[in-house]
PDB file of N, CA and C in Angstrom:
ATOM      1  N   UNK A   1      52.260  18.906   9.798  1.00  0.00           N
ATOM      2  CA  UNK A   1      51.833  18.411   8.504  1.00  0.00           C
ATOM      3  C   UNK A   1      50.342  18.092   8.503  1.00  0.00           C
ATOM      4  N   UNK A   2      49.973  17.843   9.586  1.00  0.00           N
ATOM      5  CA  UNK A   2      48.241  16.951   9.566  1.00  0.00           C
ATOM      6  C   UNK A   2      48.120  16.305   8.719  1.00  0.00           C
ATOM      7  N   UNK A   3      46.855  15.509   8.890  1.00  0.00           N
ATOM      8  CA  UNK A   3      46.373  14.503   7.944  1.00  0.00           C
ATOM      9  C   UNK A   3      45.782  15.136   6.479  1.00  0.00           C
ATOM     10  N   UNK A   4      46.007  13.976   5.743  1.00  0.00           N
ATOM     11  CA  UNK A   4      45.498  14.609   4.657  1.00  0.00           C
ATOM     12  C   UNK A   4      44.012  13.670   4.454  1.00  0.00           C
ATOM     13  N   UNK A   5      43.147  15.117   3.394  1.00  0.00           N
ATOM     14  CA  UNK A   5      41.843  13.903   3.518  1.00  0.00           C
ATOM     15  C   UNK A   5      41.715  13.093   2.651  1.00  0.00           C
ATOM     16  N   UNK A   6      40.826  11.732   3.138  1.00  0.00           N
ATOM     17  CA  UNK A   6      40.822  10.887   2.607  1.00  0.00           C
ATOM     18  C   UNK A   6      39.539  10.906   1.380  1.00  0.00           C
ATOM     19  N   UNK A   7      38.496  11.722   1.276  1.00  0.00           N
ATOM     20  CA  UNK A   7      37.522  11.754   1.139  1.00  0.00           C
ATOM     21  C   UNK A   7      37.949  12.800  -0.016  1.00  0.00           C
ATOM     22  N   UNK A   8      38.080  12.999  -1.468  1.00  0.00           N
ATOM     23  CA  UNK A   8      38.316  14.373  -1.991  1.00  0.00           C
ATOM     24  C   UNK A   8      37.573  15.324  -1.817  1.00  0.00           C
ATOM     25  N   UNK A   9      37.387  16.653  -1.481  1.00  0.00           N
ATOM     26  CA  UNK A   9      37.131  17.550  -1.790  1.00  0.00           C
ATOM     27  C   UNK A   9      36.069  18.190  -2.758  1.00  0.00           C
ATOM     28  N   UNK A  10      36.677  17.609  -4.045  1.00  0.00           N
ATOM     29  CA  UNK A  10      35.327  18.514  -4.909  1.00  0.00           C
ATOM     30  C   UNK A  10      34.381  17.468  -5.501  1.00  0.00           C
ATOM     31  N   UNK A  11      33.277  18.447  -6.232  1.00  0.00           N
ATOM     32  CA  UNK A  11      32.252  17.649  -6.237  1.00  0.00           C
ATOM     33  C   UNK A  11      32.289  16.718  -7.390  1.00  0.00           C
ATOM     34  N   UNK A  12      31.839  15.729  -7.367  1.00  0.00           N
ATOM     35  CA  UNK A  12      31.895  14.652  -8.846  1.00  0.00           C
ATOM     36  C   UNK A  12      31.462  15.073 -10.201  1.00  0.00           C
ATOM     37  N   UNK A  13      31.811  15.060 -11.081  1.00  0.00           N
ATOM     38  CA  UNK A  13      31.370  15.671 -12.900  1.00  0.00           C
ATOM     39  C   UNK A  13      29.661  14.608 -12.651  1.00  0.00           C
ATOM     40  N   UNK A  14      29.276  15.984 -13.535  1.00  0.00           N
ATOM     41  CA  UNK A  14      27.907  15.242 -13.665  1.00  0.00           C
ATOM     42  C   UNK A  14      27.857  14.475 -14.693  1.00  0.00           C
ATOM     43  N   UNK A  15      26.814  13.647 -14.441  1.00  0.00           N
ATOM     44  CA  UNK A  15      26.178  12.161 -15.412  1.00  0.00           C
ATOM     45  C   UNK A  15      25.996  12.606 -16.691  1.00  0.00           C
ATOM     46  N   UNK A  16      25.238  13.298 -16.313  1.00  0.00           N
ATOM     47  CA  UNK A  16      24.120  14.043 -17.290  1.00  0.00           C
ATOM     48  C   UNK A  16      24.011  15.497 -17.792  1.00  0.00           C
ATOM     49  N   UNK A  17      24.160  15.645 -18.589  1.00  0.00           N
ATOM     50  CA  UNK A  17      24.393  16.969 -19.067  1.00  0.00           C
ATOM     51  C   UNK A  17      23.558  18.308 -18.573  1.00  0.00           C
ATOM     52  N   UNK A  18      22.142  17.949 -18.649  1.00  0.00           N
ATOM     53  CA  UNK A  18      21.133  18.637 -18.086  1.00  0.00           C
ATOM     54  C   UNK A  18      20.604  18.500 -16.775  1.00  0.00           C
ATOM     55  N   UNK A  19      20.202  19.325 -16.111  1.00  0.00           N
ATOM     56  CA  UNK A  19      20.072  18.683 -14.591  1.00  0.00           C
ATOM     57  C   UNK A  19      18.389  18.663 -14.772  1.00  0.00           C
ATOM     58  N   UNK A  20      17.813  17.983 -14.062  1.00  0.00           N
ATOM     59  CA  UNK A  20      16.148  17.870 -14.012  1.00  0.00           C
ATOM     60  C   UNK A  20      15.499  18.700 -12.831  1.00  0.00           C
ATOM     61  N   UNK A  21      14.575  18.981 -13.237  1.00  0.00           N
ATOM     62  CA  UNK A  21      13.603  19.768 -12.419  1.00  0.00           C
ATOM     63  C   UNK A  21      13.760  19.395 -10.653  1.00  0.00           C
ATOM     64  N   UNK A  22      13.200  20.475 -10.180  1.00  0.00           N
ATOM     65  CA  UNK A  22      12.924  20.411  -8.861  1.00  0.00           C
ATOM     66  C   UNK A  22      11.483  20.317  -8.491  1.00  0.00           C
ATOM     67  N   UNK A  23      10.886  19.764  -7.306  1.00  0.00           N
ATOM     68  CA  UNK A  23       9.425  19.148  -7.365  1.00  0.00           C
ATOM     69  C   UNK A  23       9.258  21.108  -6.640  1.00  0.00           C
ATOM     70  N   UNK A  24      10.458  21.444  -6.457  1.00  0.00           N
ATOM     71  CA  UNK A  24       9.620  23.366  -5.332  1.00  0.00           C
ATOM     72  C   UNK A  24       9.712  24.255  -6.319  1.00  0.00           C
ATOM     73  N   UNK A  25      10.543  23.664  -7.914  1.00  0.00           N
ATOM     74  CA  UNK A  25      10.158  24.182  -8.918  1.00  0.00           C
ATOM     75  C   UNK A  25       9.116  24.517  -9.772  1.00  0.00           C
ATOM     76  N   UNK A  26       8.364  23.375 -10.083  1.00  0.00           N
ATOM     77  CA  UNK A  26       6.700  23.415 -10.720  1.00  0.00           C
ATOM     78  C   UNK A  26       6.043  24.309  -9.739  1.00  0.00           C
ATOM     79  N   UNK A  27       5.138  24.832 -10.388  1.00  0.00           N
ATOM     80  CA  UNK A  27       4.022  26.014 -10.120  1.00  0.00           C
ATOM     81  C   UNK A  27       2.690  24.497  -9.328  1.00  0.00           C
ATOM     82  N   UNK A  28       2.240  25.205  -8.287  1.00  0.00           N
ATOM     83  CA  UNK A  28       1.723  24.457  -7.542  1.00  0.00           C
ATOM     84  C   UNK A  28      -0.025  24.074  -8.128  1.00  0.00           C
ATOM     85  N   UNK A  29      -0.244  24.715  -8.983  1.00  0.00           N
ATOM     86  CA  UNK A  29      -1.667  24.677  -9.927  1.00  0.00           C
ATOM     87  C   UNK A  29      -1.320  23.492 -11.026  1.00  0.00           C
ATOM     88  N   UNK A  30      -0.487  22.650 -10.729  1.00  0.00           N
ATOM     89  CA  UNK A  30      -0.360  21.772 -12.211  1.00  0.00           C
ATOM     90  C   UNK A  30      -1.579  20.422 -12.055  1.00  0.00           C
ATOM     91  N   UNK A  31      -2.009  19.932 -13.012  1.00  0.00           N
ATOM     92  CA  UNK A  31      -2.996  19.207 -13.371  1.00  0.00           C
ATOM     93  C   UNK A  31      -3.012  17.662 -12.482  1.00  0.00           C
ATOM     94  N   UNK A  32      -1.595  17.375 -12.575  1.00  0.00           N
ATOM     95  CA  UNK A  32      -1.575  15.899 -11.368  1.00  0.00           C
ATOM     96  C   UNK A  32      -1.399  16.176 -10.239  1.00  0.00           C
ATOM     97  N   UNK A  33      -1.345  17.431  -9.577  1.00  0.00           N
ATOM     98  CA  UNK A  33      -1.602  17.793  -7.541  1.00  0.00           C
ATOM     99  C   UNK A  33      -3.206  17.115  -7.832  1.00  0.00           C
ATOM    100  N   UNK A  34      -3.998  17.736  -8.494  1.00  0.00           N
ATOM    101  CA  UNK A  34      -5.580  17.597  -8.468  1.00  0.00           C
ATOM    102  C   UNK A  34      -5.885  18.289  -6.813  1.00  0.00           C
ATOM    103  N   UNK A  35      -7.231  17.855  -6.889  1.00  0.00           N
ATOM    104  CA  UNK A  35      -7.889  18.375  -5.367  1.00  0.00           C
ATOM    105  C   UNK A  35      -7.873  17.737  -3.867  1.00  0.00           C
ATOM    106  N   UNK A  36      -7.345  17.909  -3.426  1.00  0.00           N
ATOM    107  CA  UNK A  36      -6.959  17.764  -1.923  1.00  0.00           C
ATOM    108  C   UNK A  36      -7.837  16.694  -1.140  1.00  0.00           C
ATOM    109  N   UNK A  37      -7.948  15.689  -1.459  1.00  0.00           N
ATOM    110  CA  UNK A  37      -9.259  14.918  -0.903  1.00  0.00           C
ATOM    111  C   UNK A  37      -9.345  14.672   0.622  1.00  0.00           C
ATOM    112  N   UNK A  38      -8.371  14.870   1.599  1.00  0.00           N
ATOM    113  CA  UNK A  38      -7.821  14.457   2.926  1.00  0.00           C
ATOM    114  C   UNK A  38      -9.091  14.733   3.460  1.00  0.00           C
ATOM    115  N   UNK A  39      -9.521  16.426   3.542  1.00  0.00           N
ATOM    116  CA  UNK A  39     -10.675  16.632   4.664  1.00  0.00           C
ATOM    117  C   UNK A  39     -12.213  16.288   4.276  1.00  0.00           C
ATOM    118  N   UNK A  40     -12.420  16.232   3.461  1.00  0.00           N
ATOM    119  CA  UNK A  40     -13.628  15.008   2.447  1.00  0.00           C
ATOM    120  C   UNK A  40     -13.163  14.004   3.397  1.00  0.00           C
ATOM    121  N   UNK A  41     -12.598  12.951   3.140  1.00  0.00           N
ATOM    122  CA  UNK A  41     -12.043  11.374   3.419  1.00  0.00           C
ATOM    123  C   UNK A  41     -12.391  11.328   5.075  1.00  0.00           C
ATOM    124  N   UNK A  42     -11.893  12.495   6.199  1.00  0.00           N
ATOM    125  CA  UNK A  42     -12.175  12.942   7.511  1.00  0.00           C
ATOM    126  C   UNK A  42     -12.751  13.093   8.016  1.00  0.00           C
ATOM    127  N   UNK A  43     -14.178  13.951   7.181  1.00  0.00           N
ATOM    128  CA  UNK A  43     -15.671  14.087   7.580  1.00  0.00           C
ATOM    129  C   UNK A  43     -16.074  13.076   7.881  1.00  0.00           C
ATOM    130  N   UNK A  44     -16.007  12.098   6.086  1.00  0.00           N
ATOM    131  CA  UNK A  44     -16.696  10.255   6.113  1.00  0.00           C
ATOM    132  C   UNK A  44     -16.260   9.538   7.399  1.00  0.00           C
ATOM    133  N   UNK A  45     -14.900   9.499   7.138  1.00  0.00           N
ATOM    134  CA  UNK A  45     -14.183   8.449   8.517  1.00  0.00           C
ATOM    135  C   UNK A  45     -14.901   8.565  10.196  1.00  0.00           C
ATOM    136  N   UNK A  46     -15.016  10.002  10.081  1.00  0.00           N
ATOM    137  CA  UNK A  46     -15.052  10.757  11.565  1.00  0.00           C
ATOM    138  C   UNK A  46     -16.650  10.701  12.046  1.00  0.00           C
ATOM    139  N   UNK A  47     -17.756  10.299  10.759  1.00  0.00           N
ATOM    140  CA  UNK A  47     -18.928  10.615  11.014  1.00  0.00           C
ATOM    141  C   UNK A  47     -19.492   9.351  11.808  1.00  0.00           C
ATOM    142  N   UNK A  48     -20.205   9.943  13.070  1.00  0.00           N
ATOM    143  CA  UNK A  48     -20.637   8.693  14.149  1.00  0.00           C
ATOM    144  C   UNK A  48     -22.041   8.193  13.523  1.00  0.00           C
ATOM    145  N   UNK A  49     -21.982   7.041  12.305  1.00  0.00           N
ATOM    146  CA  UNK A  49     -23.151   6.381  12.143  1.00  0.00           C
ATOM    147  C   UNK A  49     -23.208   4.791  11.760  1.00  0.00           C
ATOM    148  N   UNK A  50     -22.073   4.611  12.790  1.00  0.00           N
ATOM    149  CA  UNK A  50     -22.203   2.939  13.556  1.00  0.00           C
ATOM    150  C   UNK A  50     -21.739   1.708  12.921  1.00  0.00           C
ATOM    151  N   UNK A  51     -20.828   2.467  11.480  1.00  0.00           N
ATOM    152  CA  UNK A  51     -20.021   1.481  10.654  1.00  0.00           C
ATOM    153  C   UNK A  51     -18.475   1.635  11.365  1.00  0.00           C
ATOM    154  N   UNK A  52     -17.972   0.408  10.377  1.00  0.00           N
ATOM    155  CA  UNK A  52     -16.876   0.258  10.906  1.00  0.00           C
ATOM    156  C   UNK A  52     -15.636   0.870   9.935  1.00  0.00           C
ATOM    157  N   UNK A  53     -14.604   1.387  10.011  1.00  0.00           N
ATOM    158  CA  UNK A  53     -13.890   2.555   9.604  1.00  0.00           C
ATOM    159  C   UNK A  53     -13.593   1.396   8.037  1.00  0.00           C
ATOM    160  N   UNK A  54     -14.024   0.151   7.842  1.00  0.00           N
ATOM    161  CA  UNK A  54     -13.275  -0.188   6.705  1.00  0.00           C
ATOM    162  C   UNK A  54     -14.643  -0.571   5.877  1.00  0.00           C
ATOM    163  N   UNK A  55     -16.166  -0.075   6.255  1.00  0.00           N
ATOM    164  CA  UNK A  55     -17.111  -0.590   5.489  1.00  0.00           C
ATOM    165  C   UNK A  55     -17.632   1.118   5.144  1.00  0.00           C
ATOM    166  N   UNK A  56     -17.135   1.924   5.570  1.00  0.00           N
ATOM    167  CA  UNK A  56     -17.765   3.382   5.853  1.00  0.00           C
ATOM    168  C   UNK A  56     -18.126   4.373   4.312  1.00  0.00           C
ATOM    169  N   UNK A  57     -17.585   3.407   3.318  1.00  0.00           N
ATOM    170  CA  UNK A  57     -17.248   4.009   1.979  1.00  0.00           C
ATOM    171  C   UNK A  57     -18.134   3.317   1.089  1.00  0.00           C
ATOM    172  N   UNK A  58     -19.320   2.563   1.160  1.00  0.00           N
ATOM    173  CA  UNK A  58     -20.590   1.588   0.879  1.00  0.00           C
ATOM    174  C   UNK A  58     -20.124   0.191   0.507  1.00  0.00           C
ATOM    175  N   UNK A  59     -20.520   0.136  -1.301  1.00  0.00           N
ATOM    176  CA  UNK A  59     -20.332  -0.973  -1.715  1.00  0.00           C
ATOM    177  C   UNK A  59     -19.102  -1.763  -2.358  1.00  0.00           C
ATOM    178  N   UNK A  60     -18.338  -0.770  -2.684  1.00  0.00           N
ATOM    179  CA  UNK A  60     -16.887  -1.259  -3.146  1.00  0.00           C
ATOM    180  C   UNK A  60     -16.262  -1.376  -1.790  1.00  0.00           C
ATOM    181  N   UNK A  61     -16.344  -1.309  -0.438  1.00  0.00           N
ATOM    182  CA  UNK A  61     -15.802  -1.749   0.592  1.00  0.00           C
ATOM    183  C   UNK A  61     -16.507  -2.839   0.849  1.00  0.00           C
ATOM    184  N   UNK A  62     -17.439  -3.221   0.978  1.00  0.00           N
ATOM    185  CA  UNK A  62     -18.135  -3.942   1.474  1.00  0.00           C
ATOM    186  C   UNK A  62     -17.877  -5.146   0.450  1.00  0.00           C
ATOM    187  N   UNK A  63     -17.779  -4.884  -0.706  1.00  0.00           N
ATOM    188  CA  UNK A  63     -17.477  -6.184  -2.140  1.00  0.00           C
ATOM    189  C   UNK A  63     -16.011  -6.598  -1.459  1.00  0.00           C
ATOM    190  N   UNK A  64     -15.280  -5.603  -1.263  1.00  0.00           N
ATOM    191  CA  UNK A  64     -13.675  -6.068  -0.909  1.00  0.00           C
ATOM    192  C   UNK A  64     -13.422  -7.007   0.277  1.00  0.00           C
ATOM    193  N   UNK A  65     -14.378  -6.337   1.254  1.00  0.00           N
ATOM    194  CA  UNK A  65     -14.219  -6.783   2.747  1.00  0.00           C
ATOM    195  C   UNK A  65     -15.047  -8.452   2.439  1.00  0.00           C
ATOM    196  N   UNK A  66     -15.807  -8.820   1.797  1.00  0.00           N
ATOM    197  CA  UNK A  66     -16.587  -9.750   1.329  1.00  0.00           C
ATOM    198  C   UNK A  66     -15.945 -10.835   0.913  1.00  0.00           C
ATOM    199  N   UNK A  67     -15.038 -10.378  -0.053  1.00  0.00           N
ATOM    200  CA  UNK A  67     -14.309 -11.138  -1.216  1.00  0.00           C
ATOM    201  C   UNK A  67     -12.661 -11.288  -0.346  1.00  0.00           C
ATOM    202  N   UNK A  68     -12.427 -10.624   0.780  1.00  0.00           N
ATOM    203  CA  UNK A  68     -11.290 -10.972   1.342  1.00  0.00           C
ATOM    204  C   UNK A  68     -11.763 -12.006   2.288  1.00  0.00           C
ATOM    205  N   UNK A  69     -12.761 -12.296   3.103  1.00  0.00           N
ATOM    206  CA  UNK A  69     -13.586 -12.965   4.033  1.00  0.00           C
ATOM    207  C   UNK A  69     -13.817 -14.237   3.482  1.00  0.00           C
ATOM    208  N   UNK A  70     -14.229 -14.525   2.111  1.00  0.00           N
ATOM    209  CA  UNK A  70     -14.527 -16.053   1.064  1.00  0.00           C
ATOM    210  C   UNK A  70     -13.052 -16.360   1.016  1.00  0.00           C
ATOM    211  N   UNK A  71     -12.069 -15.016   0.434  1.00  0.00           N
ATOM    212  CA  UNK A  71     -10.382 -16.093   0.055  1.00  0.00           C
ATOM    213  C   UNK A  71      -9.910 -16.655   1.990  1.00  0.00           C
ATOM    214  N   UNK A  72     -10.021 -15.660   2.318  1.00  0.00           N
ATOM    215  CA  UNK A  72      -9.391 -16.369   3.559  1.00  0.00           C
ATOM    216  C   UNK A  72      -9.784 -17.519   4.188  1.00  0.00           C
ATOM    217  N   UNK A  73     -11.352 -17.549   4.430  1.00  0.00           N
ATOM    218  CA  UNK A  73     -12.330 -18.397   4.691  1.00  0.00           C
ATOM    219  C   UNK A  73     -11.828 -20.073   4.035  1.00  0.00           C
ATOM    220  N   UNK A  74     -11.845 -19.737   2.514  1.00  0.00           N
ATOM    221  CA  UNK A  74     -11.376 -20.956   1.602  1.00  0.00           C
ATOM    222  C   UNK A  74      -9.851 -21.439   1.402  1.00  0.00           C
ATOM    223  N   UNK A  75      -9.113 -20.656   1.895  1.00  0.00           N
ATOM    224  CA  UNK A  75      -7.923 -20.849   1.880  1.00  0.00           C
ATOM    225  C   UNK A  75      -7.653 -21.929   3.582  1.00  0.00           C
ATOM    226  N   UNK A  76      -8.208 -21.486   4.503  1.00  0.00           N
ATOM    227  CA  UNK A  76      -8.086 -22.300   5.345  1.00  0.00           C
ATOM    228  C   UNK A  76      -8.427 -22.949   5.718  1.00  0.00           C
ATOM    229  N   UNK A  77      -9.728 -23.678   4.678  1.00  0.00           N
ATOM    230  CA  UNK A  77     -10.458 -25.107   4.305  1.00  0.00           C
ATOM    231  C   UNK A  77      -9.518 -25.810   3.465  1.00  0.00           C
ATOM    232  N   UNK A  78      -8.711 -25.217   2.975  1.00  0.00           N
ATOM    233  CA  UNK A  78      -8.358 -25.442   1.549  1.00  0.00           C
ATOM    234  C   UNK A  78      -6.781 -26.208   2.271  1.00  0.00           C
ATOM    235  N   UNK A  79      -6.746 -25.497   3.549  1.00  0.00           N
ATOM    236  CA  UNK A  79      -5.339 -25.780   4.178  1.00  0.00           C
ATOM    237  C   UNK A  79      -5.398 -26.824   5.151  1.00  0.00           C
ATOM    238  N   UNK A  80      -6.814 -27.228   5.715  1.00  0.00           N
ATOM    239  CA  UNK A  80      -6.815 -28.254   6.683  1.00  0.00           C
ATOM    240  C   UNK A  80      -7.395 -29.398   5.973  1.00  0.00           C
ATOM    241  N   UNK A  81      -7.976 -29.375   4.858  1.00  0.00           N
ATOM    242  CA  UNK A  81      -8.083 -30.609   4.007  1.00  0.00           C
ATOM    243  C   UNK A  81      -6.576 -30.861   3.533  1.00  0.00           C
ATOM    244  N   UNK A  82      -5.805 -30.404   2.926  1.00  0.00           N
ATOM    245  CA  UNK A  82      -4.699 -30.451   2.254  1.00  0.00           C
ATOM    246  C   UNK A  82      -3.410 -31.498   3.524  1.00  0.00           C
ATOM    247  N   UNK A  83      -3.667 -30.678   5.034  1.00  0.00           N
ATOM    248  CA  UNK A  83      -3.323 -31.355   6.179  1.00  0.00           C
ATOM    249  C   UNK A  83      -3.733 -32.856   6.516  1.00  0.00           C
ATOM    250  N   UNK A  84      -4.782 -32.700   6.252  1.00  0.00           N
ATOM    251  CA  UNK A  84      -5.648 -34.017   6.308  1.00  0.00           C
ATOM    252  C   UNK A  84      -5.393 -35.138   5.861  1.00  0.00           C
ATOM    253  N   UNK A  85      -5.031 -34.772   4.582  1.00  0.00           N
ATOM    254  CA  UNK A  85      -4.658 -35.532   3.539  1.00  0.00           C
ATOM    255  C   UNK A  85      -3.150 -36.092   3.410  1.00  0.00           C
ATOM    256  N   UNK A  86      -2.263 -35.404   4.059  1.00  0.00           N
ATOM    257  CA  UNK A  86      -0.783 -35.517   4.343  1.00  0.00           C
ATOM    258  C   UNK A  86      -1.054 -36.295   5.408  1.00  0.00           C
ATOM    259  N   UNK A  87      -1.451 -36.119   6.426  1.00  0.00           N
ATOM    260  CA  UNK A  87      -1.675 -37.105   7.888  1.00  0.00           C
ATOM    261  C   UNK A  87      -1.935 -38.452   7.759  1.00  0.00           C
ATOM    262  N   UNK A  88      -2.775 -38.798   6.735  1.00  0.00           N
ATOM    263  CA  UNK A  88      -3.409 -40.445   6.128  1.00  0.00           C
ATOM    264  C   UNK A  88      -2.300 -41.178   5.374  1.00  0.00           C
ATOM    265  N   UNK A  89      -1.733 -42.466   5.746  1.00  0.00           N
ATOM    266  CA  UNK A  89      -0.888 -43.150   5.211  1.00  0.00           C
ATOM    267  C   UNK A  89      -1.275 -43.573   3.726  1.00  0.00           C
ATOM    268  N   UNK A  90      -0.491 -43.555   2.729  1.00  0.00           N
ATOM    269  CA  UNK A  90      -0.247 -43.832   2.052  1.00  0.00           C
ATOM    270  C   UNK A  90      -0.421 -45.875   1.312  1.00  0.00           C
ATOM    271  N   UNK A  91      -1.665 -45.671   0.271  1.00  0.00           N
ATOM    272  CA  UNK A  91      -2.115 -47.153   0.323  1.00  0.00           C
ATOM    273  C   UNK A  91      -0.823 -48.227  -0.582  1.00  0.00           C
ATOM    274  N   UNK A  92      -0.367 -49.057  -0.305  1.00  0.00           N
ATOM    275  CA  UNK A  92       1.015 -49.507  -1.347  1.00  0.00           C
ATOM    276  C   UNK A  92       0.244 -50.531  -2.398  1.00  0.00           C
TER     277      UNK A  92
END
């Protein structure tokens, strides 16, 4: 007799009436691929002139790397005053 399976057989009715595209369907020239920026980005990264791989892109790295350096900076002034202040008894 063997087992019978537990799992049915055929495939489930679809959801949806229409089935949707495949991404190996679209024609590979469509307007949102755009241009390949990887080996551009590789040259910059790869070029030996003594920056560091996260300032290598000028001033919008350098604003970011800046402005992450002040929050962190102030956040952990911001965290040992706050400590400080928990540590000191309370006047009644």
């Amino acid at each position: 007799q063997g087992l019978k399976p537990i799992v049915s057989t055929e495939s489930p009715a679809l959801i949806f009436g229409t089935t949707s595209k495949l991404a190996s369907d679209l024609p590979a020239t469509d307007s949102f691929l755009g241009k390949n920026k990887v080996p551009d980005l590789q040259k910059l990264f790869q070029k030996a002139d003594g920056l560091p791989v996260h300032l290598k892109r000028g001033v919008p790295d350098k604003l970011l790397y800046r402005t992450t350096m002040a929050l962190t900076i102030g956040g952990t002034i911001y965290c040992l005053i706050a400590l400080y202040m928990a540590s000191q008894p309370r006047n009644q």
